[in-house]
Amino acid sequence: MSQSIERAIEVLVLLGEGPQTPAEVARRLDVHRSTALRIMEVLQGQRLLRKLADGRYGVGPGIVSLAHRAQDQFNLAQLAHPHLVALSELRDQTVHLAELQHDAIVYIDKIEPKRSIRLTSRIGQAACLHTASVAKCILASLPEDARQALFEHYVFEKHTPTSLLSYEALERELRTVRERGWATDDGEREDYVTSIGAPIRDVTGQVVAALSVIELKAIHDLGSMQQLMLEPLLETANAISRDLGWNS
């Protein structure tokens, strides 16, 4: 029975790539055509597959209905929270999760360290677009016109000596973010903290959020943070992305 279930899952995955005939499915799974056809007919009976006019089989309406009904189980903050807690506990650091909401990038979860020193950021607060590493991760993935619209009336305030002060300077940094796949905030909003951020992708591969790990510079500077935390940060971002359906 378990082998039949495995075969059925394999068939669904194959046909998710595009319609195929029973013979094509049989070759891909290395099974007899009659075995493939029997599985496909059972899945068709449950509306998980549909037979096309040319004899091929494709994904059926039951899959669409199931995916739609299951959407509520894929709340980003709920899925990501255990991953954020585990990342924070590695070195007792603050961890942020943020997503684009209309014209702002908003923190939707935050894990506080156990130490008494806490940062002023809070859930529901908008991240600073030209300084926060989570903001840079999300901005770097946006189409240029959508990114420009966010900055139409934006003021590049100088918070610290390392703050970026123009859209052109930010664009140069975002090119770097796209090339290497992660972002930094080297004391650009608060000169006593540093952070590194990584993008989170959905099932289509689109960046839908970002997470960051933040530390006091007195404990770890940017170079030390990258050495200690970049690998676990990227692993955490990829794990959350996989939970959202992304196949890296």
PDB file of C-alpha atoms in Angstrom:
ATOM      1  CA  MET A   1       0.000   0.000   0.000  1.00  0.00           C
ATOM      2  CA  SER A   2       2.761   2.445   0.903  1.00  0.00           C
ATOM      3  CA  GLN A   3       4.411   1.883  -2.481  1.00  0.00           C
ATOM      4  CA  SER A   4       1.118   2.680  -4.235  1.00  0.00           C
ATOM      5  CA  ILE A   5       0.850   5.924  -2.290  1.00  0.00           C
ATOM      6  CA  GLU A   6       4.425   6.815  -3.186  1.00  0.00           C
ATOM      7  CA  ARG A   7       3.702   6.120  -6.853  1.00  0.00           C
ATOM      8  CA  ALA A   8       0.569   8.273  -6.753  1.00  0.00           C
ATOM      9  CA  ILE A   9       2.534  11.156  -5.255  1.00  0.00           C
ATOM     10  CA  GLU A  10       5.228  10.734  -7.913  1.00  0.00           C
ATOM     11  CA  VAL A  11       2.547  10.880 -10.624  1.00  0.00           C
ATOM     12  CA  LEU A  12       1.109  14.091  -9.201  1.00  0.00           C
ATOM     13  CA  VAL A  13       4.566  15.671  -9.042  1.00  0.00           C
ATOM     14  CA  LEU A  14       5.326  14.636 -12.633  1.00  0.00           C
ATOM     15  CA  LEU A  15       2.059  15.972 -13.995  1.00  0.00           C
ATOM     16  CA  GLY A  16       2.570  19.178 -12.067  1.00  0.00           C
ATOM     17  CA  GLU A  17       5.320  19.837 -14.630  1.00  0.00           C
ATOM     18  CA  GLY A  18       2.797  19.530 -17.480  1.00  0.00           C
ATOM     19  CA  PRO A  19       0.346  17.069 -19.117  1.00  0.00           C
ATOM     20  CA  GLN A  20       1.725  13.649 -20.086  1.00  0.00           C
ATOM     21  CA  THR A  21       0.443  10.356 -21.476  1.00  0.00           C
ATOM     22  CA  PRO A  22       0.358   7.156 -19.393  1.00  0.00           C
ATOM     23  CA  ALA A  23       3.250   5.832 -21.492  1.00  0.00           C
ATOM     24  CA  GLU A  24       5.355   8.908 -20.721  1.00  0.00           C
ATOM     25  CA  VAL A  25       4.581   8.637 -17.021  1.00  0.00           C
ATOM     26  CA  ALA A  26       5.420   4.917 -17.076  1.00  0.00           C
ATOM     27  CA  ARG A  27       8.828   5.627 -18.636  1.00  0.00           C
ATOM     28  CA  ARG A  28       9.586   8.380 -16.102  1.00  0.00           C
ATOM     29  CA  LEU A  29       8.657   6.141 -13.157  1.00  0.00           C
ATOM     30  CA  ASP A  30      10.119   2.977 -14.686  1.00  0.00           C
ATOM     31  CA  VAL A  31       6.861   1.037 -14.294  1.00  0.00           C
ATOM     32  CA  HIS A  32       4.557  -0.839 -16.684  1.00  0.00           C
ATOM     33  CA  ARG A  33       2.099   1.337 -18.637  1.00  0.00           C
ATOM     34  CA  SER A  34      -0.872  -0.476 -17.089  1.00  0.00           C
ATOM     35  CA  THR A  35       0.425   0.375 -13.597  1.00  0.00           C
ATOM     36  CA  ALA A  36       0.781   4.044 -14.467  1.00  0.00           C
ATOM     37  CA  LEU A  37      -2.653   4.117 -16.107  1.00  0.00           C
ATOM     38  CA  ARG A  38      -4.305   2.473 -13.097  1.00  0.00           C
ATOM     39  CA  ILE A  39      -2.836   5.069 -10.724  1.00  0.00           C
ATOM     40  CA  MET A  40      -3.797   7.924 -13.031  1.00  0.00           C
ATOM     41  CA  GLU A  41      -7.381   6.681 -13.341  1.00  0.00           C
ATOM     42  CA  VAL A  42      -7.736   6.478  -9.549  1.00  0.00           C
ATOM     43  CA  LEU A  43      -6.425  10.056  -9.220  1.00  0.00           C
ATOM     44  CA  GLN A  44      -8.778  11.147 -11.997  1.00  0.00           C
ATOM     45  CA  GLY A  45     -11.686   9.630 -10.074  1.00  0.00           C
ATOM     46  CA  GLN A  46     -10.780  11.867  -7.126  1.00  0.00           C
ATOM     47  CA  ARG A  47     -10.570  14.918  -9.470  1.00  0.00           C
ATOM     48  CA  LEU A  48      -6.858  15.245  -8.721  1.00  0.00           C
ATOM     49  CA  LEU A  49      -6.126  14.576 -12.408  1.00  0.00           C
ATOM     50  CA  ARG A  50      -8.130  15.202 -15.578  1.00  0.00           C
ATOM     51  CA  LYS A  51      -7.929  13.476 -18.939  1.00  0.00           C
ATOM     52  CA  LEU A  52      -7.411  15.797 -21.895  1.00  0.00           C
ATOM     53  CA  ALA A  53      -8.859  15.392 -25.376  1.00  0.00           C
ATOM     54  CA  ASP A  54      -5.500  14.286 -26.799  1.00  0.00           C
ATOM     55  CA  GLY A  55      -5.196  11.382 -24.331  1.00  0.00           C
ATOM     56  CA  ARG A  56      -2.763  13.076 -21.987  1.00  0.00           C
ATOM     57  CA  TYR A  57      -3.488  13.638 -18.296  1.00  0.00           C
ATOM     58  CA  GLY A  58      -3.040  16.915 -16.440  1.00  0.00           C
ATOM     59  CA  VAL A  59      -3.606  18.300 -12.967  1.00  0.00           C
ATOM     60  CA  GLY A  60      -7.298  18.290 -12.065  1.00  0.00           C
ATOM     61  CA  PRO A  61      -9.608  20.789 -10.369  1.00  0.00           C
ATOM     62  CA  GLY A  62      -9.368  18.887  -7.102  1.00  0.00           C
ATOM     63  CA  ILE A  63      -5.743  19.987  -6.733  1.00  0.00           C
ATOM     64  CA  VAL A  64      -6.718  23.634  -7.226  1.00  0.00           C
ATOM     65  CA  SER A  65      -9.533  23.325  -4.706  1.00  0.00           C
ATOM     66  CA  LEU A  66      -7.262  21.619  -2.170  1.00  0.00           C
ATOM     67  CA  ALA A  67      -4.569  24.280  -2.564  1.00  0.00           C
ATOM     68  CA  HIS A  68      -7.108  27.061  -2.147  1.00  0.00           C
ATOM     69  CA  ARG A  69      -8.584  25.537   1.015  1.00  0.00           C
ATOM     70  CA  ALA A  70      -5.115  24.948   2.462  1.00  0.00           C
ATOM     71  CA  GLN A  71      -3.926  28.538   2.055  1.00  0.00           C
ATOM     72  CA  ASP A  72      -4.870  29.466   5.611  1.00  0.00           C
ATOM     73  CA  GLN A  73      -2.394  26.863   6.852  1.00  0.00           C
ATOM     74  CA  PHE A  74       0.451  28.743   5.193  1.00  0.00           C
ATOM     75  CA  ASN A  75       0.440  31.885   7.307  1.00  0.00           C
ATOM     76  CA  LEU A  76       3.969  33.233   6.929  1.00  0.00           C
ATOM     77  CA  ALA A  77       4.466  34.407  10.502  1.00  0.00           C
ATOM     78  CA  GLN A  78       3.164  31.141  11.965  1.00  0.00           C
ATOM     79  CA  LEU A  79       5.289  28.974   9.666  1.00  0.00           C
ATOM     80  CA  ALA A  80       8.409  31.031  10.228  1.00  0.00           C
ATOM     81  CA  HIS A  81       8.183  31.514  13.991  1.00  0.00           C
ATOM     82  CA  PRO A  82       9.828  28.227  15.106  1.00  0.00           C
ATOM     83  CA  HIS A  83      12.661  28.837  12.648  1.00  0.00           C
ATOM     84  CA  LEU A  84      13.171  32.360  13.998  1.00  0.00           C
ATOM     85  CA  VAL A  85      13.279  31.098  17.578  1.00  0.00           C
ATOM     86  CA  ALA A  86      15.909  28.494  16.694  1.00  0.00           C
ATOM     87  CA  LEU A  87      18.028  31.093  14.877  1.00  0.00           C
ATOM     88  CA  SER A  88      17.803  33.531  17.784  1.00  0.00           C
ATOM     89  CA  GLU A  89      18.842  30.881  20.280  1.00  0.00           C
ATOM     90  CA  LEU A  90      22.083  30.107  18.442  1.00  0.00           C
ATOM     91  CA  ARG A  91      23.782  33.192  19.910  1.00  0.00           C
ATOM     92  CA  ASP A  92      20.985  34.881  21.852  1.00  0.00           C
ATOM     93  CA  GLN A  93      20.363  37.552  19.222  1.00  0.00           C
ATOM     94  CA  THR A  94      17.411  39.598  18.008  1.00  0.00           C
ATOM     95  CA  VAL A  95      15.723  38.207  14.884  1.00  0.00           C
ATOM     96  CA  HIS A  96      13.275  40.100  12.665  1.00  0.00           C
ATOM     97  CA  LEU A  97      10.794  38.883  10.048  1.00  0.00           C
ATOM     98  CA  ALA A  98       9.384  41.477   7.639  1.00  0.00           C
ATOM     99  CA  GLU A  99       7.192  41.588   4.545  1.00  0.00           C
ATOM    100  CA  LEU A 100       6.034  44.176   2.012  1.00  0.00           C
ATOM    101  CA  GLN A 101       2.592  45.560   2.884  1.00  0.00           C
ATOM    102  CA  HIS A 102       1.303  48.092   0.356  1.00  0.00           C
ATOM    103  CA  ASP A 103       3.892  50.914   0.429  1.00  0.00           C
ATOM    104  CA  ALA A 104       5.828  49.819   3.518  1.00  0.00           C
ATOM    105  CA  ILE A 105       8.030  46.937   4.641  1.00  0.00           C
ATOM    106  CA  VAL A 106       6.642  45.901   8.011  1.00  0.00           C
ATOM    107  CA  TYR A 107       8.021  43.753  10.829  1.00  0.00           C
ATOM    108  CA  ILE A 108       5.572  40.865  11.329  1.00  0.00           C
ATOM    109  CA  ASP A 109       7.541  38.939  13.955  1.00  0.00           C
ATOM    110  CA  LYS A 110      10.428  39.591  16.313  1.00  0.00           C
ATOM    111  CA  ILE A 111      12.353  37.297  18.628  1.00  0.00           C
ATOM    112  CA  GLU A 112      13.966  39.054  21.587  1.00  0.00           C
ATOM    113  CA  PRO A 113      17.215  37.832  23.128  1.00  0.00           C
ATOM    114  CA  LYS A 114      17.206  36.611  26.706  1.00  0.00           C
ATOM    115  CA  ARG A 115      19.670  39.336  27.680  1.00  0.00           C
ATOM    116  CA  SER A 116      18.369  42.532  29.247  1.00  0.00           C
ATOM    117  CA  ILE A 117      19.467  44.684  26.283  1.00  0.00           C
ATOM    118  CA  ARG A 118      16.548  45.020  23.819  1.00  0.00           C
ATOM    119  CA  LEU A 119      16.134  46.913  20.547  1.00  0.00           C
ATOM    120  CA  THR A 120      13.362  49.459  20.027  1.00  0.00           C
ATOM    121  CA  SER A 121      11.842  47.771  16.949  1.00  0.00           C
ATOM    122  CA  ARG A 122       8.408  46.193  17.353  1.00  0.00           C
ATOM    123  CA  ILE A 123       5.955  44.016  15.439  1.00  0.00           C
ATOM    124  CA  GLY A 124       3.774  46.168  13.178  1.00  0.00           C
ATOM    125  CA  GLN A 125       6.439  48.855  12.806  1.00  0.00           C
ATOM    126  CA  ALA A 126       7.671  49.833   9.344  1.00  0.00           C
ATOM    127  CA  ALA A 127      11.330  49.123   8.640  1.00  0.00           C
ATOM    128  CA  CYS A 128      13.507  51.976   7.419  1.00  0.00           C
ATOM    129  CA  LEU A 129      13.708  51.403   3.666  1.00  0.00           C
ATOM    130  CA  HIS A 130      17.232  52.704   3.089  1.00  0.00           C
ATOM    131  CA  THR A 131      18.901  51.156   6.141  1.00  0.00           C
ATOM    132  CA  ALA A 132      17.281  47.886   7.289  1.00  0.00           C
ATOM    133  CA  SER A 133      18.772  44.688   5.877  1.00  0.00           C
ATOM    134  CA  VAL A 134      15.297  43.107   5.598  1.00  0.00           C
ATOM    135  CA  ALA A 135      14.145  46.082   3.534  1.00  0.00           C
ATOM    136  CA  LYS A 136      17.117  45.817   1.198  1.00  0.00           C
ATOM    137  CA  CYS A 137      16.440  42.109   0.600  1.00  0.00           C
ATOM    138  CA  ILE A 138      12.851  42.783  -0.417  1.00  0.00           C
ATOM    139  CA  LEU A 139      13.599  45.954  -2.406  1.00  0.00           C
ATOM    140  CA  ALA A 140      16.330  44.184  -4.388  1.00  0.00           C
ATOM    141  CA  SER A 141      13.758  41.690  -5.711  1.00  0.00           C
ATOM    142  CA  LEU A 142      11.092  44.183  -6.774  1.00  0.00           C
ATOM    143  CA  PRO A 143      10.628  45.296 -10.392  1.00  0.00           C
ATOM    144  CA  GLU A 144      12.292  48.656 -10.915  1.00  0.00           C
ATOM    145  CA  ASP A 145       9.027  50.557 -11.411  1.00  0.00           C
ATOM    146  CA  ALA A 146       7.536  49.133  -8.203  1.00  0.00           C
ATOM    147  CA  ARG A 147      10.701  50.008  -6.292  1.00  0.00           C
ATOM    148  CA  GLN A 148      10.763  53.553  -7.641  1.00  0.00           C
ATOM    149  CA  ALA A 149       7.118  54.060  -6.647  1.00  0.00           C
ATOM    150  CA  LEU A 150       8.000  53.355  -3.006  1.00  0.00           C
ATOM    151  CA  PHE A 151      10.559  56.169  -3.075  1.00  0.00           C
ATOM    152  CA  GLU A 152       8.481  58.781  -4.907  1.00  0.00           C
ATOM    153  CA  HIS A 153       8.203  61.015  -1.822  1.00  0.00           C
ATOM    154  CA  TYR A 154      10.809  59.312   0.326  1.00  0.00           C
ATOM    155  CA  VAL A 155      13.353  61.292   2.349  1.00  0.00           C
ATOM    156  CA  PHE A 156      16.792  59.738   2.733  1.00  0.00           C
ATOM    157  CA  GLU A 157      17.400  60.814   6.286  1.00  0.00           C
ATOM    158  CA  LYS A 158      20.940  60.701   7.642  1.00  0.00           C
ATOM    159  CA  HIS A 159      20.620  58.697  10.846  1.00  0.00           C
ATOM    160  CA  THR A 160      24.311  57.825  11.213  1.00  0.00           C
ATOM    161  CA  PRO A 161      27.550  58.422   9.273  1.00  0.00           C
ATOM    162  CA  THR A 162      27.000  55.163   7.338  1.00  0.00           C
ATOM    163  CA  SER A 163      23.422  55.920   6.196  1.00  0.00           C
ATOM    164  CA  LEU A 164      22.831  55.850   2.428  1.00  0.00           C
ATOM    165  CA  LEU A 165      21.749  59.333   1.359  1.00  0.00           C
ATOM    166  CA  SER A 166      20.340  58.936  -2.165  1.00  0.00           C
ATOM    167  CA  TYR A 167      18.314  56.593  -4.319  1.00  0.00           C
ATOM    168  CA  GLU A 168      21.355  56.107  -6.561  1.00  0.00           C
ATOM    169  CA  ALA A 169      23.471  54.975  -3.604  1.00  0.00           C
ATOM    170  CA  LEU A 170      20.749  52.581  -2.513  1.00  0.00           C
ATOM    171  CA  GLU A 171      20.431  51.181  -6.042  1.00  0.00           C
ATOM    172  CA  ARG A 172      24.162  50.424  -6.087  1.00  0.00           C
ATOM    173  CA  GLU A 173      23.822  48.509  -2.835  1.00  0.00           C
ATOM    174  CA  LEU A 174      20.739  46.645  -4.072  1.00  0.00           C
ATOM    175  CA  ARG A 175      22.706  45.427  -7.083  1.00  0.00           C
ATOM    176  CA  THR A 176      25.191  43.909  -4.656  1.00  0.00           C
ATOM    177  CA  VAL A 177      22.337  42.332  -2.684  1.00  0.00           C
ATOM    178  CA  ARG A 178      20.958  40.711  -5.843  1.00  0.00           C
ATOM    179  CA  GLU A 179      24.393  39.378  -6.815  1.00  0.00           C
ATOM    180  CA  ARG A 180      25.301  37.805  -3.462  1.00  0.00           C
ATOM    181  CA  GLY A 181      21.793  36.960  -2.185  1.00  0.00           C
ATOM    182  CA  TRP A 182      21.842  38.731   1.205  1.00  0.00           C
ATOM    183  CA  ALA A 183      21.979  42.238   2.685  1.00  0.00           C
ATOM    184  CA  THR A 184      23.616  44.158   5.514  1.00  0.00           C
ATOM    185  CA  ASP A 185      22.936  47.116   7.796  1.00  0.00           C
ATOM    186  CA  ASP A 186      26.246  48.384   9.104  1.00  0.00           C
ATOM    187  CA  GLY A 187      24.947  50.729  11.813  1.00  0.00           C
ATOM    188  CA  GLU A 188      22.995  52.751   9.235  1.00  0.00           C
ATOM    189  CA  ARG A 189      19.955  53.462  11.406  1.00  0.00           C
ATOM    190  CA  GLU A 190      21.424  52.986  14.880  1.00  0.00           C
ATOM    191  CA  ASP A 191      25.208  53.224  14.928  1.00  0.00           C
ATOM    192  CA  TYR A 192      25.559  50.747  17.793  1.00  0.00           C
ATOM    193  CA  VAL A 193      23.937  47.771  16.015  1.00  0.00           C
ATOM    194  CA  THR A 194      24.636  45.758  12.890  1.00  0.00           C
ATOM    195  CA  SER A 195      22.591  43.162  11.020  1.00  0.00           C
ATOM    196  CA  ILE A 196      22.550  40.790   8.076  1.00  0.00           C
ATOM    197  CA  GLY A 197      19.368  39.829   6.229  1.00  0.00           C
ATOM    198  CA  ALA A 198      18.249  37.125   3.801  1.00  0.00           C
ATOM    199  CA  PRO A 199      15.249  36.853   1.452  1.00  0.00           C
ATOM    200  CA  ILE A 200      12.367  34.379   1.820  1.00  0.00           C
ATOM    201  CA  ARG A 201      10.691  32.992  -1.311  1.00  0.00           C
ATOM    202  CA  ASP A 202       7.281  31.501  -2.009  1.00  0.00           C
ATOM    203  CA  VAL A 203       6.361  28.537  -4.212  1.00  0.00           C
ATOM    204  CA  THR A 204       6.970  30.608  -7.375  1.00  0.00           C
ATOM    205  CA  GLY A 205      10.452  31.675  -6.257  1.00  0.00           C
ATOM    206  CA  GLN A 206       9.330  35.265  -5.696  1.00  0.00           C
ATOM    207  CA  VAL A 207      10.772  37.053  -2.667  1.00  0.00           C
ATOM    208  CA  VAL A 208       7.822  37.673  -0.331  1.00  0.00           C
ATOM    209  CA  ALA A 209       9.607  38.473   2.928  1.00  0.00           C
ATOM    210  CA  ALA A 210      12.987  38.654   4.612  1.00  0.00           C
ATOM    211  CA  LEU A 211      14.526  37.866   7.959  1.00  0.00           C
ATOM    212  CA  SER A 212      17.499  39.365   9.720  1.00  0.00           C
ATOM    213  CA  VAL A 213      19.661  38.747  12.734  1.00  0.00           C
ATOM    214  CA  ILE A 214      20.783  41.801  14.717  1.00  0.00           C
ATOM    215  CA  GLU A 215      23.596  42.302  17.198  1.00  0.00           C
ATOM    216  CA  LEU A 216      25.236  45.066  19.208  1.00  0.00           C
ATOM    217  CA  LYS A 217      28.491  46.186  17.582  1.00  0.00           C
ATOM    218  CA  ALA A 218      30.161  46.011  20.975  1.00  0.00           C
ATOM    219  CA  ILE A 219      29.629  42.245  20.822  1.00  0.00           C
ATOM    220  CA  HIS A 220      30.026  41.529  17.094  1.00  0.00           C
ATOM    221  CA  ASP A 221      30.883  43.909  14.266  1.00  0.00           C
ATOM    222  CA  LEU A 222      29.629  43.306  10.721  1.00  0.00           C
ATOM    223  CA  GLY A 223      32.572  41.138   9.724  1.00  0.00           C
ATOM    224  CA  SER A 224      32.194  38.952  12.784  1.00  0.00           C
ATOM    225  CA  MET A 225      28.440  38.697  12.219  1.00  0.00           C
ATOM    226  CA  GLN A 226      28.955  37.510   8.655  1.00  0.00           C
ATOM    227  CA  GLN A 227      31.478  34.917   9.754  1.00  0.00           C
ATOM    228  CA  LEU A 228      29.340  33.572  12.590  1.00  0.00           C
ATOM    229  CA  MET A 229      25.764  33.990  11.391  1.00  0.00           C
ATOM    230  CA  LEU A 230      25.573  34.193   7.583  1.00  0.00           C
ATOM    231  CA  GLU A 231      25.412  30.438   7.023  1.00  0.00           C
ATOM    232  CA  PRO A 232      22.710  29.747   9.655  1.00  0.00           C
ATOM    233  CA  LEU A 233      20.796  32.834   8.466  1.00  0.00           C
ATOM    234  CA  LEU A 234      20.716  31.614   4.862  1.00  0.00           C
ATOM    235  CA  GLU A 235      19.831  28.083   5.973  1.00  0.00           C
ATOM    236  CA  THR A 236      16.927  29.457   8.019  1.00  0.00           C
ATOM    237  CA  ALA A 237      15.660  31.602   5.141  1.00  0.00           C
ATOM    238  CA  ASN A 238      15.801  28.595   2.819  1.00  0.00           C
ATOM    239  CA  ALA A 239      13.987  26.392   5.345  1.00  0.00           C
ATOM    240  CA  ILE A 240      11.150  28.917   5.647  1.00  0.00           C
ATOM    241  CA  SER A 241      11.019  29.233   1.860  1.00  0.00           C
ATOM    242  CA  ARG A 242      10.708  25.461   1.525  1.00  0.00           C
ATOM    243  CA  ASP A 243       7.847  25.511   4.040  1.00  0.00           C
ATOM    244  CA  LEU A 244       6.141  28.000   1.719  1.00  0.00           C
ATOM    245  CA  GLY A 245       6.553  25.575  -1.196  1.00  0.00           C
ATOM    246  CA  TRP A 246       9.761  26.867  -2.784  1.00  0.00           C
ATOM    247  CA  ASN A 247      11.838  24.112  -4.361  1.00  0.00           C
ATOM    248  CA  SER A 248      15.422  25.400  -4.294  1.00  0.00           C
TER     249      SER A 248
END
